Short mmCIF file of C-alpha atoms in Angstrom, two decimals:
data_model
loop_
_atom_site.label_atom_id
_atom_site.label_comp_id
_atom_site.label_asym_id
_atom_site.label_seq_id
_atom_site.Cartn_x
_atom_site.Cartn_y
_atom_site.Cartn_z
CA UNK A 1 -8.59 -34.51 -66.92
CA UNK A 2 -5.99 -35.38 -69.53
CA UNK A 3 -2.73 -36.92 -68.31
CA UNK A 4 0.18 -36.21 -70.64
CA UNK A 5 2.82 -38.93 -70.84
CA UNK A 6 6.48 -37.96 -70.86
CA UNK A 7 8.15 -38.04 -74.29
CA UNK A 8 10.26 -41.07 -75.13
CA UNK A 9 13.97 -40.60 -74.51
CA UNK A 10 15.86 -41.38 -77.71
CA UNK A 11 19.46 -42.20 -78.61
CA UNK A 12 20.67 -41.46 -82.14
CA UNK A 13 23.42 -43.82 -83.26
CA UNK A 14 25.54 -42.85 -86.27
CA UNK A 15 28.24 -44.94 -87.92
CA UNK A 16 30.33 -44.72 -91.04
CA UNK A 17 33.16 -47.06 -92.04
CA UNK A 18 34.99 -44.34 -93.97
CA UNK A 19 34.42 -40.60 -93.60
CA UNK A 20 33.06 -39.16 -96.85
CA UNK A 21 30.44 -36.77 -98.18
CA UNK A 22 27.51 -38.70 -99.56
CA UNK A 23 23.96 -39.77 -98.65
CA UNK A 24 25.05 -41.86 -95.66
CA UNK A 25 27.58 -39.37 -94.26
CA UNK A 26 27.55 -38.74 -90.53
CA UNK A 27 26.02 -35.28 -91.05
CA UNK A 28 23.28 -36.69 -93.29
CA UNK A 29 22.49 -39.51 -90.84
CA UNK A 30 22.25 -37.04 -87.98
CA UNK A 31 19.94 -34.67 -89.91
CA UNK A 32 17.53 -37.42 -90.95
CA UNK A 33 17.35 -38.94 -87.48
CA UNK A 34 16.82 -35.57 -85.81
CA UNK A 35 13.90 -34.94 -88.18
CA UNK A 36 12.50 -38.37 -87.25
CA UNK A 37 12.77 -37.57 -83.53
CA UNK A 38 10.94 -34.29 -84.07
CA UNK A 39 8.10 -36.00 -85.97
CA UNK A 40 7.78 -38.70 -83.31
CA UNK A 41 7.99 -36.26 -80.41
CA UNK A 42 11.06 -37.96 -78.91
CA UNK A 43 13.48 -36.25 -76.55
CA UNK A 44 17.05 -36.84 -77.77
CA UNK A 45 19.16 -37.68 -74.71
CA UNK A 46 22.33 -38.81 -76.48
CA UNK A 47 23.94 -38.98 -79.91
CA UNK A 48 26.75 -41.50 -80.38
CA UNK A 49 29.05 -41.54 -83.40
CA UNK A 50 31.49 -44.19 -84.63
CA UNK A 51 33.17 -42.50 -87.57
CA UNK A 52 35.54 -44.66 -89.59
CA UNK A 53 34.75 -47.90 -87.72
CA UNK A 54 33.87 -51.12 -89.51
CA UNK A 55 30.45 -52.63 -88.85
CA UNK A 56 32.19 -55.92 -88.14
CA UNK A 57 34.00 -54.57 -85.09
CA UNK A 58 32.61 -54.27 -81.55
CA UNK A 59 31.78 -50.64 -80.82
CA UNK A 60 31.86 -49.16 -77.34
CA UNK A 61 29.35 -46.44 -78.28
CA UNK A 62 26.81 -48.98 -79.54
CA UNK A 63 27.28 -51.03 -76.38
CA UNK A 64 26.73 -47.92 -74.27
CA UNK A 65 23.52 -47.14 -76.15
CA UNK A 66 22.28 -50.70 -75.61
CA UNK A 67 23.12 -50.47 -71.91
CA UNK A 68 21.14 -47.21 -71.62
CA UNK A 69 18.16 -48.92 -73.24
CA UNK A 70 18.47 -51.81 -70.80
CA UNK A 71 18.62 -49.64 -67.65
CA UNK A 72 15.78 -47.36 -68.86
CA UNK A 73 18.01 -44.32 -69.31
CA UNK A 74 16.57 -44.31 -72.85
CA UNK A 75 13.49 -45.73 -74.55
CA UNK A 76 14.51 -45.61 -78.21
CA UNK A 77 17.59 -46.32 -80.31
CA UNK A 78 17.34 -44.85 -83.82
CA UNK A 79 19.70 -45.56 -86.72
CA UNK A 80 19.47 -44.67 -90.39
CA UNK A 81 19.88 -48.27 -91.59
CA UNK A 82 20.27 -51.52 -89.71
CA UNK A 83 23.73 -52.11 -91.21
CA UNK A 84 24.77 -48.83 -89.55
CA UNK A 85 24.06 -50.62 -86.25
CA UNK A 86 26.07 -53.72 -87.07
CA UNK A 87 27.11 -56.24 -89.70
CA UNK A 88 28.05 -58.81 -87.11
CA UNK A 89 25.06 -61.02 -87.88
CA UNK A 90 23.02 -63.04 -85.41
CA UNK A 91 25.12 -62.06 -82.40
CA UNK A 92 24.28 -58.37 -82.72
CA UNK A 93 20.60 -59.17 -83.32
CA UNK A 94 20.50 -61.46 -80.27
CA UNK A 95 22.04 -58.81 -77.99
CA UNK A 96 19.53 -56.23 -79.18
CA UNK A 97 16.59 -58.60 -78.95
CA UNK A 98 17.54 -59.64 -75.39
CA UNK A 99 17.28 -56.03 -74.25
CA UNK A 100 13.99 -55.45 -76.09
CA UNK A 101 12.49 -58.64 -74.61
CA UNK A 102 13.63 -57.72 -71.11
CA UNK A 103 12.05 -54.27 -71.34
CA UNK A 104 8.79 -55.74 -72.67
CA UNK A 105 8.66 -58.32 -69.87
CA UNK A 106 8.94 -55.53 -67.29
CA UNK A 107 6.00 -53.66 -68.82
CA UNK A 108 8.05 -50.79 -70.29
CA UNK A 109 8.65 -51.67 -73.95
CA UNK A 110 11.61 -50.10 -75.72
CA UNK A 111 11.88 -49.32 -79.40
CA UNK A 112 14.53 -49.81 -82.08
CA UNK A 113 14.09 -47.98 -85.40
CA UNK A 114 16.09 -48.29 -88.65
CA UNK A 115 14.64 -45.37 -90.61
CA UNK A 116 15.71 -46.08 -94.19
CA UNK A 117 14.83 -49.78 -93.88
CA UNK A 118 11.34 -49.01 -92.59
CA UNK A 119 12.16 -51.27 -89.66
CA UNK A 120 10.60 -50.88 -86.20
CA UNK A 121 10.75 -53.33 -83.34
CA UNK A 122 7.10 -52.66 -82.45
CA UNK A 123 5.76 -54.14 -85.73
CA UNK A 124 4.61 -57.77 -86.22
CA UNK A 125 7.20 -58.39 -88.97
CA UNK A 126 10.15 -57.23 -86.88
CA UNK A 127 11.60 -60.70 -86.16
CA UNK A 128 11.61 -61.80 -89.81
CA UNK A 129 12.89 -58.48 -91.19
CA UNK A 130 15.72 -58.03 -88.72
CA UNK A 131 16.96 -61.60 -89.10
CA UNK A 132 17.07 -61.19 -92.88
CA UNK A 133 18.82 -57.81 -92.72
CA UNK A 134 21.39 -59.13 -90.23
CA UNK A 135 22.20 -62.09 -92.47
CA UNK A 136 22.52 -59.83 -95.51
CA UNK A 137 24.71 -57.37 -93.60
CA UNK A 138 27.07 -60.07 -92.42
CA UNK A 139 27.34 -61.53 -95.92
CA UNK A 140 28.10 -58.08 -97.34
CA UNK A 141 30.76 -57.52 -94.70
CA UNK A 142 32.49 -60.80 -95.58
CA UNK A 143 32.39 -59.90 -99.28
CA UNK A 144 33.88 -56.48 -98.57
CA UNK A 145 36.58 -58.04 -96.38
CA UNK A 146 37.42 -60.54 -99.11
CA UNK A 147 37.62 -57.82 -101.77
CA UNK A 148 39.82 -55.61 -99.59
CA UNK A 149 42.15 -58.51 -98.74
CA UNK A 150 42.42 -59.44 -102.41
CA UNK A 151 43.14 -55.86 -103.42
CA UNK A 152 45.84 -55.49 -100.77
CA UNK A 153 47.45 -58.77 -101.79
CA UNK A 154 47.55 -57.57 -105.41
CA UNK A 155 49.03 -54.22 -104.37
CA UNK A 156 51.76 -55.96 -102.37
CA UNK A 157 52.57 -58.28 -105.25
CA UNK A 158 52.80 -55.36 -107.70
CA UNK A 159 54.51 -53.08 -105.15
CA UNK A 160 51.77 -50.47 -105.26
CA UNK A 161 51.02 -48.29 -102.26
CA UNK A 162 47.73 -48.36 -100.38
CA UNK A 163 46.60 -47.04 -97.03
CA UNK A 164 47.91 -44.06 -95.03
CA UNK A 165 51.02 -42.29 -96.27
CA UNK A 166 54.10 -43.04 -94.15
CA UNK A 167 55.75 -39.94 -92.71
CA UNK A 168 58.43 -38.53 -94.99
CA UNK A 169 56.74 -39.62 -98.23
CA UNK A 170 54.11 -38.40 -100.68
CA UNK A 171 51.99 -40.28 -103.18
CA UNK A 172 52.71 -40.27 -106.93
CA UNK A 173 51.35 -42.28 -109.90
CA UNK A 174 52.88 -45.75 -110.13
CA UNK A 175 55.35 -46.17 -113.05
CA UNK A 176 53.07 -48.88 -114.47
CA UNK A 177 50.35 -46.29 -115.02
CA UNK A 178 48.00 -47.94 -112.53
CA UNK A 179 47.90 -47.39 -108.79
CA UNK A 180 50.15 -45.28 -106.61
CA UNK A 181 53.79 -45.26 -105.59
CA UNK A 182 55.75 -43.25 -103.05
CA UNK A 183 58.47 -40.66 -103.37
CA UNK A 184 60.30 -38.72 -100.70
CA UNK A 185 58.57 -35.58 -99.42
CA UNK A 186 61.50 -33.12 -99.09
CA UNK A 187 59.99 -31.12 -96.21
CA UNK A 188 59.09 -34.11 -94.03
CA UNK A 189 62.25 -36.00 -94.99
CA UNK A 190 64.29 -33.03 -93.74
CA UNK A 191 62.57 -33.36 -90.35
CA UNK A 192 63.31 -37.11 -90.29
CA UNK A 193 66.93 -36.35 -91.14
CA UNK A 194 67.09 -33.76 -88.37
CA UNK A 195 65.68 -36.22 -85.81
CA UNK A 196 68.04 -39.02 -86.81
CA UNK A 197 71.07 -36.70 -86.77
CA UNK A 198 70.06 -35.42 -83.34
CA UNK A 199 69.77 -38.95 -81.97
CA UNK A 200 73.15 -39.86 -83.43
CA UNK A 201 74.58 -36.74 -81.76
CA UNK A 202 73.35 -38.07 -78.43
CA UNK A 203 70.22 -35.96 -77.94
CA UNK A 204 67.19 -37.48 -76.24
CA UNK A 205 63.70 -37.73 -77.64
CA UNK A 206 62.67 -35.19 -75.00
CA UNK A 207 65.21 -32.64 -76.24
CA UNK A 208 64.41 -33.28 -79.91
CA UNK A 209 60.66 -32.82 -79.38
CA UNK A 210 61.31 -29.68 -77.36
CA UNK A 211 63.43 -28.15 -80.14
CA UNK A 212 60.96 -29.07 -82.90
CA UNK A 213 58.10 -27.49 -80.99
CA UNK A 214 60.18 -24.38 -80.27
CA UNK A 215 60.81 -24.03 -84.02
CA UNK A 216 57.07 -24.29 -84.76
CA UNK A 217 57.41 -27.64 -86.56
CA UNK A 218 54.28 -29.79 -86.16
CA UNK A 219 53.88 -33.53 -86.69
CA UNK A 220 51.37 -34.65 -89.27
CA UNK A 221 48.50 -35.72 -86.99
CA UNK A 222 48.90 -33.77 -83.75
CA UNK A 223 49.64 -30.29 -82.50
CA UNK A 224 52.99 -30.94 -80.83
CA UNK A 225 55.89 -33.35 -80.93
CA UNK A 226 56.56 -35.55 -77.91
CA UNK A 227 59.36 -37.93 -76.97
CA UNK A 228 57.03 -40.87 -77.68
CA UNK A 229 56.12 -39.37 -81.07
CA UNK A 230 59.80 -39.12 -81.99
CA UNK A 231 60.32 -42.74 -80.92
CA UNK A 232 57.30 -43.95 -82.90
CA UNK A 233 58.58 -42.28 -86.07
CA UNK A 234 62.09 -43.75 -85.76
CA UNK A 235 60.71 -47.28 -85.30
CA UNK A 236 59.00 -47.24 -88.70
CA UNK A 237 60.57 -49.45 -91.37
CA UNK A 238 59.12 -47.19 -94.06
CA UNK A 239 62.05 -44.80 -93.44
CA UNK A 240 64.26 -47.49 -95.00
CA UNK A 241 62.06 -47.63 -98.10
CA UNK A 242 60.35 -50.84 -96.96
CA UNK A 243 56.76 -51.58 -97.93
CA UNK A 244 54.94 -53.03 -94.92
CA UNK A 245 51.83 -55.13 -94.39
CA UNK A 246 49.87 -56.97 -91.69
CA UNK A 247 48.89 -60.62 -91.60
CA UNK A 248 45.49 -61.82 -90.34
CA UNK A 249 45.56 -61.67 -86.56
CA UNK A 250 48.17 -58.89 -86.37
CA UNK A 251 47.23 -55.87 -84.29
CA UNK A 252 46.96 -52.44 -85.88
CA UNK A 253 50.49 -51.43 -84.80
CA UNK A 254 52.17 -54.43 -86.45
CA UNK A 255 53.87 -53.56 -89.74
CA UNK A 256 55.90 -56.35 -91.35
CA UNK A 257 58.28 -55.42 -94.19
CA UNK A 258 57.79 -57.30 -97.45
CA UNK A 259 60.70 -59.69 -97.94
CA UNK A 260 62.70 -60.23 -101.10
CA UNK A 261 63.93 -63.53 -102.55
CA UNK A 262 66.86 -63.55 -100.12
CA UNK A 263 64.47 -63.43 -97.16
CA UNK A 264 65.55 -59.91 -96.18
CA UNK A 265 63.35 -56.78 -96.27
CA UNK A 266 63.02 -55.42 -99.79
CA UNK A 267 63.66 -51.75 -100.54
CA UNK A 268 60.61 -50.66 -102.56
CA UNK A 269 60.65 -46.87 -102.13
CA UNK A 270 63.65 -44.51 -101.96
CA UNK A 271 65.00 -44.70 -98.37
CA UNK A 272 65.19 -41.51 -96.32
CA UNK A 273 68.01 -42.80 -94.08
CA UNK A 274 70.38 -45.73 -94.40
CA UNK A 275 70.03 -48.89 -92.33
CA UNK A 276 73.11 -48.34 -90.16
CA UNK A 277 72.06 -44.84 -89.16
CA UNK A 278 68.53 -45.91 -88.32
CA UNK A 279 69.78 -48.91 -86.34
CA UNK A 280 72.00 -46.66 -84.23
CA UNK A 281 69.15 -44.19 -83.72
CA UNK A 282 66.90 -47.04 -82.59
CA UNK A 283 69.61 -48.32 -80.28
CA UNK A 284 69.70 -44.90 -78.63
CA UNK A 285 65.94 -45.05 -78.20
CA UNK A 286 66.12 -48.57 -76.80
CA UNK A 287 68.22 -47.18 -73.98
CA UNK A 288 65.63 -44.48 -73.29
CA UNK A 289 63.80 -46.45 -70.55
CA UNK A 290 67.01 -46.23 -68.51
CA UNK A 291 67.76 -42.63 -69.44
CA UNK A 292 68.06 -41.82 -65.75
CA UNK A 293 71.13 -44.05 -65.43
CA UNK A 294 74.19 -42.48 -63.86
CA UNK A 295 77.44 -44.23 -62.92
CA UNK A 296 77.50 -45.39 -59.30
CA UNK A 297 73.81 -44.91 -58.71
CA UNK A 298 73.60 -47.67 -56.08
CA UNK A 299 70.44 -49.70 -55.72
CA UNK A 300 67.87 -49.06 -58.43
CA UNK A 301 64.73 -50.10 -56.59
CA UNK A 302 65.21 -48.55 -53.16
CA UNK A 303 62.20 -46.84 -51.65
CA UNK A 304 63.75 -43.56 -50.51
CA UNK A 305 65.63 -40.76 -52.25
CA UNK A 306 68.93 -41.32 -50.42
CA UNK A 307 68.85 -45.10 -49.96
CA UNK A 308 72.36 -46.43 -50.57
CA UNK A 309 73.75 -42.88 -50.63
CA UNK A 310 74.30 -42.23 -46.89
CA UNK A 311 76.94 -43.49 -44.45
CA UNK A 312 77.55 -43.50 -40.69
CA UNK A 313 80.41 -41.23 -39.54
CA UNK A 314 81.21 -43.55 -36.64
CA UNK A 315 81.75 -46.87 -38.42
CA UNK A 316 81.62 -45.85 -42.08
CA UNK A 317 78.83 -48.33 -42.79
CA UNK A 318 75.71 -47.56 -44.81
CA UNK A 319 72.47 -46.23 -43.35
CA UNK A 320 69.23 -48.06 -43.94
CA UNK A 321 65.66 -46.82 -43.73
CA UNK A 322 63.67 -47.67 -40.60
CA UNK A 323 60.12 -46.63 -39.78
CA UNK A 324 58.82 -45.62 -36.36
CA UNK A 325 55.55 -46.83 -34.89
CA UNK A 326 52.43 -45.05 -36.09
CA UNK A 327 52.17 -41.41 -35.13
CA UNK A 328 48.98 -39.72 -33.92
CA UNK A 329 47.94 -38.90 -37.51
CA UNK A 330 48.28 -42.56 -38.55
CA UNK A 331 51.52 -42.11 -40.51
CA UNK A 332 54.95 -43.51 -39.70
CA UNK A 333 58.09 -41.39 -39.68
CA UNK A 334 61.05 -42.71 -41.67
CA UNK A 335 64.63 -42.45 -40.42
CA UNK A 336 68.02 -43.28 -41.89
CA UNK A 337 69.74 -45.50 -39.28
CA UNK A 338 73.21 -47.10 -39.16
CA UNK A 339 72.83 -50.64 -40.51
CA UNK A 340 75.68 -52.13 -38.46
CA UNK A 341 74.80 -55.18 -36.30
CA UNK A 342 74.24 -54.63 -32.60
CA UNK A 343 77.53 -53.87 -30.84
CA UNK A 344 79.48 -53.38 -34.09
CA UNK A 345 79.14 -49.58 -34.07
CA UNK A 346 79.90 -47.76 -30.80
CA UNK A 347 77.74 -44.72 -31.67
CA UNK A 348 75.14 -45.45 -34.31
CA UNK A 349 73.73 -42.42 -36.09
CA UNK A 350 70.09 -41.80 -36.96
CA UNK A 351 68.43 -38.92 -38.80
CA UNK A 352 64.92 -38.01 -39.92
CA UNK A 353 64.62 -39.16 -43.54
CA UNK A 354 62.25 -36.48 -44.79
CA UNK A 355 64.28 -33.63 -43.28
CA UNK A 356 67.52 -34.97 -44.76
CA UNK A 357 65.99 -35.54 -48.20
CA UNK A 358 64.44 -32.07 -48.31
CA UNK A 359 67.77 -30.49 -47.34
CA UNK A 360 69.76 -32.39 -49.99
CA UNK A 361 67.18 -31.75 -52.73
CA UNK A 362 66.97 -28.04 -51.94
CA UNK A 363 70.76 -27.67 -51.96
CA UNK A 364 71.11 -29.63 -55.22
CA UNK A 365 68.51 -27.58 -57.09
CA UNK A 366 69.65 -24.26 -55.66
CA UNK A 367 73.18 -24.78 -56.99
CA UNK A 368 72.74 -27.14 -59.97
CA UNK A 369 69.15 -26.46 -61.04
CA UNK A 370 70.31 -24.74 -64.24
CA UNK A 371 73.16 -27.19 -64.94
CA UNK A 372 72.81 -29.58 -67.89
CA UNK A 373 72.22 -33.26 -67.16
CA UNK A 374 74.69 -35.63 -68.83
CA UNK A 375 74.55 -39.37 -69.37
CA UNK A 376 76.95 -42.02 -70.63
CA UNK A 377 75.90 -43.70 -73.87
CA UNK A 378 77.37 -46.68 -75.63
CA UNK A 379 77.15 -47.13 -79.39
CA UNK A 380 77.64 -50.39 -81.26
CA UNK A 381 78.07 -49.68 -85.00
CA UNK A 382 76.89 -51.82 -87.89
CA UNK A 383 74.06 -53.60 -86.04
CA UNK A 384 71.41 -53.06 -88.71
CA UNK A 385 72.21 -56.05 -90.93
CA UNK A 386 72.14 -58.47 -87.97
CA UNK A 387 68.81 -57.00 -86.81
CA UNK A 388 67.36 -57.43 -90.30
CA UNK A 389 68.53 -61.04 -90.51
CA UNK A 390 66.97 -61.85 -87.14
CA UNK A 391 63.75 -60.16 -88.22
CA UNK A 392 63.75 -62.19 -91.43
CA UNK A 393 64.21 -65.43 -89.46
CA UNK A 394 61.24 -64.54 -87.27
CA UNK A 395 59.17 -63.75 -90.35
CA UNK A 396 60.09 -67.08 -91.96
CA UNK A 397 59.09 -68.93 -88.78
CA UNK A 398 55.71 -67.17 -88.93
CA UNK A 399 55.37 -68.20 -92.58
CA UNK A 400 55.61 -71.83 -91.46
CA UNK A 401 52.35 -71.39 -89.55
CA UNK A 402 50.37 -70.10 -92.51
CA UNK A 403 47.92 -72.40 -94.35
CA UNK A 404 49.50 -73.93 -97.47
CA UNK A 405 53.03 -73.01 -96.39
CA UNK A 406 55.86 -74.28 -98.65
CA UNK A 407 57.86 -76.00 -95.89
CA UNK A 408 60.94 -77.03 -97.97
CA UNK A 409 61.32 -73.51 -99.40
CA UNK A 410 60.90 -71.85 -96.00
CA UNK A 411 63.28 -74.30 -94.33
CA UNK A 412 65.94 -73.57 -96.95
CA UNK A 413 65.41 -69.84 -96.45
CA UNK A 414 65.79 -70.17 -92.67
CA UNK A 415 68.97 -72.23 -93.05
CA UNK A 416 70.51 -69.58 -95.31
CA UNK A 417 69.48 -66.77 -92.95
CA UNK A 418 70.74 -68.65 -89.90
CA UNK A 419 74.16 -69.08 -91.51
CA UNK A 420 74.24 -65.34 -92.19
CA UNK A 421 73.20 -64.62 -88.60
CA UNK A 422 76.02 -66.81 -87.22
CA UNK A 423 78.54 -65.03 -89.44
CA UNK A 424 77.42 -61.59 -88.27
CA UNK A 425 77.31 -62.58 -84.60
CA UNK A 426 80.85 -63.95 -84.80
CA UNK A 427 82.20 -60.64 -86.10
CA UNK A 428 83.79 -58.50 -83.32
CA UNK A 429 81.70 -55.50 -82.31
CA UNK A 430 83.47 -52.28 -81.38
CA UNK A 431 81.54 -50.44 -78.70
CA UNK A 432 82.25 -46.76 -78.09
CA UNK A 433 81.18 -44.73 -75.05
CA UNK A 434 80.59 -41.02 -74.80
CA UNK A 435 79.11 -38.57 -72.32
CA UNK A 436 76.39 -36.44 -73.85
CA UNK A 437 73.89 -33.84 -72.67
CA UNK A 438 70.30 -35.10 -72.37
CA UNK A 439 68.81 -31.71 -73.22
CA UNK A 440 67.43 -31.28 -69.69
CA UNK A 441 68.54 -29.13 -66.80
CA UNK A 442 68.64 -30.65 -63.32
CA UNK A 443 65.48 -28.72 -62.42
CA UNK A 444 63.61 -30.05 -65.47
CA UNK A 445 64.82 -33.59 -64.89
CA UNK A 446 63.89 -33.42 -61.20
CA UNK A 447 60.30 -32.58 -62.08
CA UNK A 448 60.06 -35.33 -64.72
CA UNK A 449 61.64 -38.26 -62.88
CA UNK A 450 60.54 -40.67 -60.18
CA UNK A 451 62.36 -41.41 -56.91
CA UNK A 452 64.88 -43.73 -58.57
CA UNK A 453 65.61 -41.17 -61.28
CA UNK A 454 66.01 -38.37 -58.75
CA UNK A 455 68.39 -40.51 -56.67
CA UNK A 456 70.58 -40.96 -59.74
CA UNK A 457 70.61 -37.20 -60.28
CA UNK A 458 71.80 -36.75 -56.68
CA UNK A 459 74.49 -39.43 -57.10
CA UNK A 460 75.74 -37.82 -60.31
CA UNK A 461 76.42 -34.62 -58.34
CA UNK A 462 78.29 -36.35 -55.51
CA UNK A 463 81.91 -37.51 -55.15
CA UNK A 464 80.97 -40.06 -52.51
CA UNK A 465 78.36 -40.95 -49.88
CA UNK A 466 76.71 -38.37 -47.62
CA UNK A 467 78.24 -38.88 -44.17
CA UNK A 468 75.93 -38.34 -41.19
CA UNK A 469 77.35 -37.51 -37.74
CA UNK A 470 75.71 -38.22 -34.37
CA UNK A 471 73.06 -35.75 -33.24
CA UNK A 472 73.57 -33.24 -30.47
CA UNK A 473 71.60 -34.39 -27.43
CA UNK A 474 68.23 -32.64 -27.14
CA UNK A 475 68.28 -31.29 -30.73
CA UNK A 476 65.13 -31.95 -32.77
CA UNK A 477 65.72 -29.67 -35.76
CA UNK A 478 67.71 -30.39 -38.92
CA UNK A 479 71.35 -29.56 -38.08
CA UNK A 480 73.45 -29.01 -41.23
CA UNK A 481 76.67 -29.38 -39.24
CA UNK A 482 75.88 -33.10 -38.86
CA UNK A 483 76.32 -33.62 -42.60
CA UNK A 484 79.39 -33.99 -44.78
CA UNK A 485 78.06 -33.78 -48.32
CA UNK A 486 80.80 -34.19 -50.95
CA UNK A 487 79.21 -32.10 -53.71
CA UNK A 488 81.33 -31.99 -56.85
CA UNK A 489 81.08 -28.21 -57.04
CA UNK A 490 82.65 -27.74 -53.60
CA UNK A 491 86.07 -28.50 -55.11
CA UNK A 492 87.84 -25.63 -56.90
CA UNK A 493 87.33 -25.70 -60.68
CA UNK A 494 84.66 -28.42 -60.57
CA UNK A 495 81.69 -26.17 -61.42
CA UNK A 496 83.02 -25.21 -64.87
CA UNK A 497 83.64 -28.82 -65.89
CA UNK A 498 80.37 -29.96 -64.38
CA UNK A 499 78.30 -27.50 -66.42
CA UNK A 500 80.25 -27.82 -69.65
CA UNK A 501 78.38 -28.18 -72.94
#
């Protein structure tokens, strides 16, 4: 009787530093490894791809494949070449070898195959071959890194563009005849201009994204605009014509403008917007985290919707939230209770918190659900130059930390910039305030905001605190006659002003 063994379970791992069509493309790697699995009789249980990821970076997919090999979810990892697995040298080899040794010690050997290298972990020469290939791969990675760093340094020095195109620009031949430069892309620049103008007019990122999507305008790398996408675009120094770069150790989202001889960011490409406009647009975005703010909103971190908004009809004091002992279902009922000390209020009031909150919210949305939400915004003009000087001081301080730094030159630069900073800070700043529509209705804002934000919406619709009267003895239901709610729209003529554009 012949016993057939189960086929080996194989993982195909594909990696490419830069997507392109050639012999090592992802599609080509996948085809060759699938043919190998068919010849070997392996069952492919997973295919992992790291497209556009350097071999010198840790890869979650490769780690997952190695974990599957370790826990016997797979028996084989197959790659086209060993440098597709990693160029991280001895560390990557050691991690792989630890798993292979552990499987062998448990009597269930695993297999690693690098097809194009003719490398298999079940051959006698495996140890020597893999150590040599790992060393070569790491050396090649360091050479590539050195060449790329040198090329980027040259491009910065000669003011030639490299890397992804910043939004609002397109690539053109450099005037020198070598390399690339940037010029304004009229279509994208018009969108940037529209966004900046909208922010300066007081619109929120939410409203701007909503309008762009409604007009069928798509961002470059996604299907729809979002408030965060609008904010990310406005924070880019490239809109000012600055050429940016990253220093070793910077994360991928760090973009430092190249500085001129005066220590300030140099304008390399034609700017799409001027510095003052962009600074004001960014200032509007900086206030976005507190976009819920309304005058007289009371406490900002209270736990309930109407905390700080209710008052006792007997003594006029505020109500605070108290919780009852646990109910049969394990929960505790919340109540708004007069906060006056014992004996200070002759008839303290108390009301079920959930019932009161539901009543107030329902009334607010029923009447004002379609009303526009307004907020007060302050604008400080001419802040861009001061921001640039501060940024230049920070950049100079970072330069001090670099190997071979010219300390006297940097110190002189910082002294000059610091004098400029002091001059700008001493100049009087004129702050203007205006009330603008956020682009949301009360109903939309209610759905989007947390308890604190909803409380501020309620407060914005009130002329004072909600006064709660004592309950009628024996009543257990919500009694509207106990409440005096000073809604703004209850006064003649208030509704028109309240909903004005």
